Coordinates of C-alpha atoms and ligand atoms in Angstrom, one line a residue:
M834 CA 0.7 24.3 -16.7
V835 CA -1.9 26.4 -14.9
H836 CA -3.2 25.4 -11.4
D837 CA -5.5 28.3 -10.5
R838 CA -8.5 26.2 -9.7
S839 CA -6.4 23.7 -7.6
S840 CA -4.9 26.8 -5.7
A841 CA -8.3 28.4 -5.1
L842 CA -9.7 25.0 -3.8
F843 CA -6.7 24.5 -1.6
E844 CA -7.2 27.7 0.0
R845 CA -10.8 27.1 0.6
A846 CA -10.0 23.6 1.9
Q847 CA -7.5 24.9 4.4
R848 CA -10.2 26.8 6.1
V849 CA -12.2 23.8 6.8
I850 CA -10.1 20.7 6.6
P851 CA -6.8 20.4 8.6
G852 CA -3.9 21.1 6.3
G853 CA -6.6 21.3 3.4
V854 CA -6.3 17.5 2.9
N855 CA -8.2 14.5 4.2
S856 CA -4.9 12.4 4.5
P857 CA -1.5 13.9 5.1
A858 CA 0.1 11.5 2.4
R859 CA -1.5 13.6 -0.3
A860 CA -0.5 17.1 1.1
F861 CA 2.6 17.5 -1.3
R862 CA 4.4 19.1 1.6
A863 CA 7.7 17.2 1.1
V864 CA 7.7 18.3 -2.6
G865 CA 7.4 21.9 -2.0
R866 CA 4.2 22.8 -3.7
E867 CA 0.5 22.7 -3.2
P868 CA -1.5 19.6 -4.1
V869 CA -3.4 19.4 -7.3
F870 CA -7.2 18.5 -7.0
I871 CA -8.4 15.7 -9.2
R872 CA -11.6 15.9 -11.2
N873 CA -11.7 12.6 -13.0
G874 CA -9.9 9.6 -14.2
E875 CA -10.0 7.2 -17.3
G876 CA -7.6 4.3 -17.8
C877 CA -4.1 5.3 -16.8
R878 CA -5.0 9.0 -17.0
I879 CA -6.3 11.6 -14.6
W880 CA -7.2 15.3 -15.1
D881 CA -7.2 18.0 -12.4
C882 CA -9.8 20.6 -11.9
D883 CA -7.9 23.0 -14.2
G884 CA -8.2 20.4 -16.9
N885 CA -4.4 19.4 -16.9
E886 CA -3.9 15.8 -18.0
Y887 CA -1.5 13.4 -16.2
I888 CA -0.5 9.8 -16.6
D889 CA -1.2 8.4 -13.3
F890 CA 1.4 6.3 -11.5
V891 CA -0.3 6.5 -8.0
G892 CA -3.5 4.6 -8.9
S893 CA -5.2 5.6 -5.6
W894 CA -2.0 4.5 -3.8
G895 CA -2.1 1.0 -5.5
P896 CA -5.5 -0.7 -5.7
L897 CA -6.3 0.4 -9.3
L898 CA -4.5 -2.5 -10.9
L899 CA -6.9 -2.2 -13.8
G900 CA -6.8 1.5 -14.0
H901 CA -9.5 4.1 -13.5
R902 CA -13.0 3.1 -14.4
H903 CA -12.4 -0.2 -15.8
P904 CA -15.7 -1.3 -17.5
V905 CA -16.1 -4.5 -15.5
V906 CA -15.9 -2.5 -12.2
V907 CA -18.1 0.4 -13.4
E908 CA -20.8 -2.0 -14.6
A909 CA -20.7 -3.9 -11.3
L910 CA -21.1 -0.7 -9.3
R911 CA -24.0 0.4 -11.5
E912 CA -25.9 -2.9 -10.7
V913 CA -25.6 -2.1 -7.0
L914 CA -27.2 1.4 -7.3
D915 CA -30.3 -0.4 -8.7
V916 CA -30.6 -2.5 -5.5
G917 CA -29.4 -0.6 -2.5
T918 CA -26.1 0.6 -1.0
S919 CA -26.2 -0.3 2.5
F920 CA -28.1 -2.7 4.6
G921 CA -26.0 -3.5 7.7
A922 CA -27.0 -7.2 7.1
P923 CA -25.4 -10.1 5.4
T924 CA -25.7 -10.3 1.6
E925 CA -24.7 -12.9 -0.9
A926 CA -22.0 -10.9 -2.6
E927 CA -19.9 -10.7 0.5
V928 CA -20.0 -14.5 0.9
E929 CA -18.8 -14.6 -2.7
L930 CA -16.0 -12.2 -2.0
A931 CA -14.9 -14.0 1.1
E932 CA -14.8 -17.3 -0.9
L933 CA -12.8 -15.7 -3.6
I934 CA -10.2 -14.2 -1.2
A935 CA -9.9 -17.7 0.6
E936 CA -9.5 -19.3 -2.9
L937 CA -6.8 -16.9 -4.2
V938 CA -4.8 -16.0 -1.0
P939 CA -3.1 -19.3 -0.1
S940 CA -3.0 -18.9 3.7
V941 CA -6.5 -17.6 4.2
E942 CA -9.1 -20.1 5.4
T943 CA -11.7 -17.6 6.9
V944 CA -11.8 -13.9 6.3
R945 CA -13.5 -10.8 7.9
L946 CA -14.4 -7.9 5.8
V947 CA -13.7 -4.4 7.3
N948 CA -13.7 -0.9 5.9
S949 CA -10.0 0.0 5.5
G950 CA -6.4 -1.4 5.8
T951 CA -6.1 0.4 9.1
E952 CA -9.1 -1.6 10.5
A953 CA -7.6 -4.8 9.1
T954 CA -4.4 -4.3 10.8
M955 CA -5.8 -3.0 14.1
S956 CA -8.1 -6.2 14.2
A957 CA -5.3 -8.6 13.2
L958 CA -3.2 -7.4 16.2
R959 CA -6.1 -7.7 18.6
V960 CA -6.8 -11.3 17.3
A961 CA -3.2 -12.3 17.7
R962 CA -3.3 -11.0 21.4
G963 CA -6.5 -12.7 22.1
F964 CA -5.1 -16.0 20.5
T965 CA -1.7 -15.9 22.3
G966 CA -2.6 -14.2 25.6
R967 CA 0.5 -12.0 25.1
D968 CA 0.7 -8.1 24.3
V969 CA 3.9 -7.3 22.4
T970 CA 3.9 -6.5 18.6
V971 CA 7.2 -6.7 16.7
K972 CA 6.9 -4.3 13.7
F973 CA 9.6 -2.9 11.4
V974 CA 10.9 0.6 11.2
G975 CA 9.6 2.3 7.9
N976 CA 6.7 -0.1 7.7
Y977 CA 3.4 1.4 7.8
H978 CA 0.1 -0.3 8.8
G979 CA -2.3 2.4 8.8
H980 CA -3.0 4.7 11.7
V981 CA -3.4 2.2 14.4
D982 CA -2.3 3.6 17.8
S983 CA 0.2 1.1 18.7
L984 CA 1.7 0.9 15.0
L985 CA 2.4 4.6 14.7
V986 CA 5.8 4.0 16.0
R987 CA 8.8 4.6 13.7
A988 CA 6.4 4.2 10.8
G989 CA 6.8 4.9 7.1
S990 CA 4.5 6.7 4.6
G991 CA 3.2 10.0 5.6
L992 CA 5.0 10.0 9.0
A993 CA 8.3 9.3 7.3
T994 CA 7.5 12.0 4.7
L995 CA 6.6 14.5 7.4
G996 CA 9.5 13.5 9.8
I997 CA 7.2 12.4 12.5
S998 CA 8.8 9.4 14.2
D999 CA 6.1 8.6 16.5
S1000 CA 2.6 10.2 16.4
G1001 CA 1.3 12.4 19.0
G1002 CA -1.8 11.4 21.0
V1003 CA -0.7 7.8 21.3
P1004 CA -0.5 6.7 25.1
A1005 CA 3.0 5.6 26.0
A1006 CA 1.4 2.4 27.3
F1007 CA 0.2 1.6 23.8
A1008 CA 3.4 2.5 22.1
G1009 CA 5.2 0.4 24.7
T1010 CA 3.6 -2.7 23.5
T1011 CA 5.3 -2.3 20.2
L1012 CA 8.8 -3.3 19.4
P1013 CA 10.3 -1.6 16.4
L1014 CA 13.1 -3.4 14.5
E1015 CA 15.1 -2.8 11.3
F1016 CA 13.4 -4.3 8.2
N1017 CA 15.5 -7.1 6.7
D1018 CA 17.6 -7.6 9.9
I1019 CA 16.8 -11.1 11.0
G1020 CA 19.5 -11.0 13.6
A1021 CA 17.5 -8.3 15.4
V1022 CA 14.4 -10.3 15.3
E1023 CA 16.2 -13.4 16.8
R1024 CA 17.6 -11.3 19.6
A1025 CA 14.1 -10.0 20.3
F1026 CA 12.6 -13.4 20.6
D1027 CA 15.6 -14.6 22.7
R1028 CA 14.9 -11.9 25.2
R1029 CA 11.0 -11.5 25.1
G1030 CA 9.7 -14.6 23.3
N1031 CA 7.2 -15.2 25.8
E1032 CA 5.7 -11.6 25.6
I1033 CA 5.5 -11.5 21.8
A1034 CA 2.0 -11.9 20.4
S1035 CA 2.8 -11.1 16.8
V1036 CA 5.1 -10.0 14.1
I1037 CA 3.6 -7.7 11.6
V1038 CA 5.5 -7.1 8.3
E1039 CA 4.9 -5.6 4.8
P1040 CA 6.5 -8.6 3.0
V1041 CA 7.5 -6.2 0.4
A1042 CA 7.9 -2.7 2.0
G1043 CA 6.0 0.0 0.2
N1044 CA 5.9 2.7 2.7
M1045 CA 9.5 3.7 2.9
G1046 CA 9.6 3.4 -0.9
C1047 CA 9.6 -0.1 -2.4
V1048 CA 12.1 -2.3 -0.4
P1049 CA 12.0 -6.1 -1.2
P1050 CA 12.6 -8.7 1.6
R1051 CA 16.2 -10.0 1.5
P1052 CA 16.3 -13.8 0.4
G1053 CA 15.3 -15.8 3.4
F1054 CA 14.0 -13.0 5.6
L1055 CA 10.3 -13.9 5.4
Q1056 CA 11.0 -17.5 5.8
A1057 CA 13.1 -16.8 8.9
L1058 CA 10.3 -14.7 10.3
R1059 CA 7.9 -17.7 9.8
D1060 CA 10.4 -20.1 11.5
L1061 CA 10.9 -17.8 14.6
C1062 CA 7.2 -17.1 14.9
T1063 CA 6.4 -20.9 14.8
K1064 CA 9.2 -21.7 17.2
H1065 CA 8.0 -19.1 19.7
G1066 CA 4.3 -19.5 19.2
A1067 CA 3.8 -16.0 17.9
V1068 CA 1.5 -15.1 15.1
L1069 CA 3.0 -13.9 11.8
I1070 CA 0.8 -11.2 10.1
F1071 CA 1.6 -10.3 6.6
D1072 CA 0.2 -6.8 5.7
E1073 CA -0.6 -7.2 2.1
V1074 CA -2.6 -4.0 1.9
M1075 CA -0.2 -3.0 -0.8
T1076 CA 1.1 -6.4 -2.2
G1077 CA -2.2 -8.2 -2.1
F1078 CA -3.3 -9.1 -5.7
R1079 CA -0.5 -6.8 -7.0
V1080 CA 2.8 -8.5 -6.8
A1081 CA 1.0 -11.8 -7.8
L1082 CA -2.5 -13.0 -7.8
G1083 CA -1.9 -14.7 -4.4
G1084 CA 0.0 -11.7 -3.1
A1085 CA 3.5 -11.6 -1.7
Q1086 CA 2.8 -14.9 0.1
S1087 CA 2.5 -16.9 -3.0
L1088 CA 5.3 -15.0 -4.8
Y1089 CA 7.8 -15.8 -1.9
G1090 CA 6.3 -19.2 -0.8
V1091 CA 6.0 -18.2 2.8
M1092 CA 2.7 -18.6 4.6
P1093 CA 1.6 -16.2 7.4
D1094 CA -0.9 -17.0 10.1
L1095 CA -2.9 -13.8 9.4
T1096 CA -3.1 -11.6 6.3
T1097 CA -4.3 -8.1 6.1
L1098 CA -5.8 -6.6 2.8
G1099 CA -7.0 -3.2 1.9
K1100 CA -8.5 -1.1 -0.7
V1101 CA -7.2 -3.5 -3.5
I1102 CA -10.1 -5.9 -2.7
G1103 CA -12.7 -3.2 -3.4
S1104 CA -10.9 -2.0 -6.6
G1105 CA -10.3 1.4 -4.9
L1106 CA -13.6 1.6 -2.9
P1107 CA -13.3 1.7 1.0
V1108 CA -12.8 -1.8 2.1
G1109 CA -10.3 -4.0 3.9
A1110 CA -10.1 -7.6 5.3
F1111 CA -8.2 -9.7 7.7
G1112 CA -8.1 -13.4 7.6
G1113 CA -6.0 -16.5 7.9
R1114 CA -5.9 -19.8 9.9
R1115 CA -9.3 -21.0 11.0
E1116 CA -8.3 -21.7 14.6
I1117 CA -7.1 -18.1 15.0
M1118 CA -10.0 -16.4 13.3
E1119 CA -12.4 -18.6 15.4
R1120 CA -11.3 -16.2 18.3
V1121 CA -13.3 -13.4 16.5
A1122 CA -16.9 -12.5 17.8
P1123 CA -19.4 -13.9 17.6
L1124 CA -17.4 -17.2 17.6
G1125 CA -15.0 -15.9 20.2
A1126 CA -14.2 -13.1 22.7
V1127 CA -12.2 -10.9 20.4
Y1128 CA -14.6 -8.1 19.4
Q1129 CA -14.6 -6.5 16.1
A1130 CA -17.6 -4.8 14.2
G1131 CA -18.8 -2.4 11.7
T1132 CA -22.2 -1.4 10.1
L1133 CA -20.4 -0.7 6.7
S1134 CA -18.3 -4.0 6.7
G1135 CA -19.0 -5.9 3.6
N1136 CA -20.7 -2.9 2.1
P1137 CA -22.4 -3.7 -1.2
L1138 CA -20.6 -1.2 -3.3
A1139 CA -17.2 -1.9 -2.1
V1140 CA -17.9 -5.6 -2.3
A1141 CA -19.3 -5.3 -5.9
G1142 CA -16.2 -3.4 -7.1
G1143 CA -13.8 -5.9 -5.5
L1144 CA -15.6 -9.0 -6.8
A1145 CA -15.6 -7.6 -10.3
A1146 CA -11.9 -6.7 -10.3
L1147 CA -10.7 -9.9 -8.6
R1148 CA -12.7 -12.2 -10.8
H1149 CA -11.3 -10.3 -13.9
L1150 CA -7.7 -10.9 -12.5
R1151 CA -8.4 -14.7 -11.8
E1152 CA -9.9 -15.1 -15.3
N1153 CA -7.0 -13.3 -16.9
P1154 CA -3.8 -14.6 -15.3
G1155 CA -1.7 -13.2 -18.2
I1156 CA -2.3 -9.7 -16.6
Y1157 CA 0.6 -10.3 -14.2
D1158 CA 3.1 -11.0 -17.1
R1159 CA 1.9 -7.8 -18.7
L1160 CA 2.3 -5.7 -15.5
E1161 CA 5.7 -7.3 -15.0
T1162 CA 6.8 -6.4 -18.6
A1163 CA 5.5 -2.7 -18.4
A1164 CA 7.0 -2.0 -15.0
A1165 CA 10.4 -3.4 -16.1
R1166 CA 10.2 -1.2 -19.1
L1167 CA 9.5 1.8 -17.0
Q1168 CA 12.4 0.9 -14.5
A1169 CA 15.0 0.2 -17.4
G1170 CA 13.9 3.5 -19.1
V1171 CA 14.2 5.7 -16.1
V1172 CA 17.4 4.2 -14.8
G1173 CA 18.9 4.6 -18.3
A1174 CA 17.7 8.2 -18.4
A1175 CA 19.2 9.0 -15.1
D1176 CA 22.5 7.5 -16.1
A1177 CA 22.5 9.5 -19.3
A1178 CA 22.0 12.7 -17.4
G1179 CA 24.6 11.7 -14.6
V1180 CA 21.9 11.7 -11.9
E1181 CA 22.4 9.1 -9.3
I1182 CA 19.5 6.9 -8.6
T1183 CA 18.9 3.3 -7.3
S1184 CA 15.6 1.5 -8.2
N1185 CA 13.8 -1.2 -6.4
R1186 CA 10.9 -3.1 -8.0
V1187 CA 8.7 -6.1 -7.3
G1188 CA 6.4 -6.7 -10.1
A1189 CA 4.4 -3.6 -10.8
M1190 CA 5.4 -1.7 -7.6
L1191 CA 8.6 0.3 -7.7
T1192 CA 10.6 3.2 -6.4
F1193 CA 13.4 5.3 -7.8
F1194 CA 15.6 6.4 -4.8
F1195 CA 17.8 9.4 -5.2
T1196 CA 20.9 7.8 -3.8
G1197 CA 23.9 5.8 -5.3
Q1198 CA 23.5 3.1 -2.6
Q1199 CA 21.3 0.0 -2.4
V1200 CA 18.1 0.5 -0.4
R1201 CA 17.4 -2.4 1.9
C1202 CA 15.9 -0.9 5.1
W1203 CA 14.7 2.4 6.5
E1204 CA 18.3 3.6 7.4
D1205 CA 19.2 3.3 3.6
A1206 CA 15.9 5.1 2.5
A1207 CA 16.3 7.8 5.0
A1208 CA 19.8 8.6 3.6
C1209 CA 18.3 9.5 0.1
D1210 CA 18.4 13.0 -1.2
T1211 CA 14.8 14.0 -0.7
G1212 CA 15.5 17.6 -2.2
A1213 CA 16.5 15.9 -5.4
F1214 CA 13.4 13.8 -5.3
A1215 CA 11.2 16.9 -4.8
K1216 CA 12.8 18.5 -7.7
Y1217 CA 12.2 15.4 -9.9
F1218 CA 8.6 15.2 -8.6
R1219 CA 7.8 18.7 -9.7
E1220 CA 9.6 18.5 -13.0
M1221 CA 7.5 15.3 -13.8
L1222 CA 4.3 16.8 -12.6
G1223 CA 4.8 19.8 -14.9
R1224 CA 5.2 17.3 -17.7
G1225 CA 2.0 15.5 -16.9
I1226 CA 3.3 12.6 -14.9
Y1227 CA 1.6 12.1 -11.7
L1228 CA 3.9 10.3 -9.2
P1229 CA 3.6 9.6 -5.5
C1230 CA 4.5 12.9 -3.8
S1231 CA 7.2 11.4 -1.3
Q1232 CA 10.4 9.6 -1.7
Y1233 CA 9.0 7.2 0.9
E1234 CA 6.1 5.7 -1.4
A1235 CA 6.0 3.3 -4.2
L1236 CA 4.6 4.0 -7.5
F1237 CA 2.3 1.6 -9.3
V1238 CA 1.9 0.4 -12.9
A1239 CA -1.6 -0.7 -14.0
T1240 CA -2.8 -2.8 -16.9
S1241 CA -4.0 0.4 -18.5
H1242 CA -0.6 1.7 -19.0
G1243 CA 0.4 0.9 -22.6
N1244 CA 4.0 0.8 -24.0
G1245 CA 3.4 4.3 -25.5
D1246 CA 2.4 5.8 -21.9
I1247 CA 5.5 4.1 -20.4
D1248 CA 7.7 5.5 -23.1
H1249 CA 6.3 8.9 -22.8
A1250 CA 6.8 8.8 -19.0
V1251 CA 10.5 7.7 -19.6
A1252 CA 11.0 10.6 -22.1
C1253 CA 9.6 13.0 -19.5
A1254 CA 12.0 11.5 -17.0
A1255 CA 14.9 12.1 -19.4
D1256 CA 13.9 15.8 -19.8
A1257 CA 13.4 16.1 -16.0
F1258 CA 16.9 14.5 -15.2
A1259 CA 18.5 16.8 -17.8
S1260 CA 16.9 19.9 -16.3
M1261 CA 18.0 18.8 -12.8
A1262 CA 21.6 18.2 -14.0
R1263 CA 21.7 21.8 -15.5
Ligands
HOZ122 N1 -0.8 3.4 2.2 C1 -0.9 4.7 1.6 C2 0.4 5.2 1.5 N2 1.4 4.4 1.3 C3 -1.9 5.6 2.2 C4 -2.1 6.8 1.7 C5 -2.7 7.7 2.7 O1 -2.3 7.5 3.9 O2 -3.5 8.6 2.3

């Protein structure tokens, strides 16, 4: 595979963009090569600027449940171009999207649209503080909630990938409001509440962790968080930026039957366009300006393009509930195929999967928390990634990310990816 144009673009990019990328998570640094520059996508396929074709299992880091350029989304976006792309004023479509989110996400009574998952989590934390009159946030090691100052503490995703434990530039006072605990360790949360229960404003959690690779909650973990938050008057926040509308139509909260007080959503509610949302119990959300004193704002919030993309995709999901069975079947086929191929080649991997989000960890051990994930052989992962890329399979460029199956992946695409994995493992074992 030739990547000359990507290489040339990367050289240019590094002169004018820090590290040549607009987000460190796409820098390919942990996999020992330069990033490829993408030109276009269609269904489950993308093409780079050298014309190389890939089956895409990143899907813009999750939101493209329907694949690239799904006709219902494209048509909805075209209609917006005819009427205007930004007003900084209320529109009918944003009311419809808010109604749809409140209908589909069980714990959400009212919802505020923002521009990204980061804005959503930042705002949710602030509302929780305003509601409780407390300052401390409990978060989990290896969970990532966007680049909010106080949440860049022992975070997953790009920070885990690059080995940055806590971000520079965050005042110690901000980081000091965050209490990082091990994911899936309910004893640690109980002890924290015993010691500091009257200081804890919120517990924020990815109900299925996706930013240290896919790590499901242990049975009972989410319910125990719910019970502790209720007992101590803290706000439970589910960060469903990754799991929302993906692991089930109603997100992880409907899958596990545990209701948070607040939910954060991201790019999935725009079908990949820049948007996010935070919402939940009415009495908490009533603290948000202009009703309450917790300020949060944005000219582009509820932007017509993002809202139209999201409405089209979410309506399509609601009207076609069979999609989730199809995603489950396709992702299970990929999981079984890749695990079988690794076994056959004698390469040790462990897989975690919830619905159509999954990770193959290069370890023989179970992965239940950050400590487990951090023990994986990232060198082997990097080699696997390069082998797969060279065979036209585009995977997340870090052991600490999840891969995503879309409705556009047919059995043939999944089987081709499995065959490529078999070749990749064979070449790694040589
Ligand atoms: N949540 C995404 C990674 N898990 C974000 C990707 C990025 O930071 O660019």
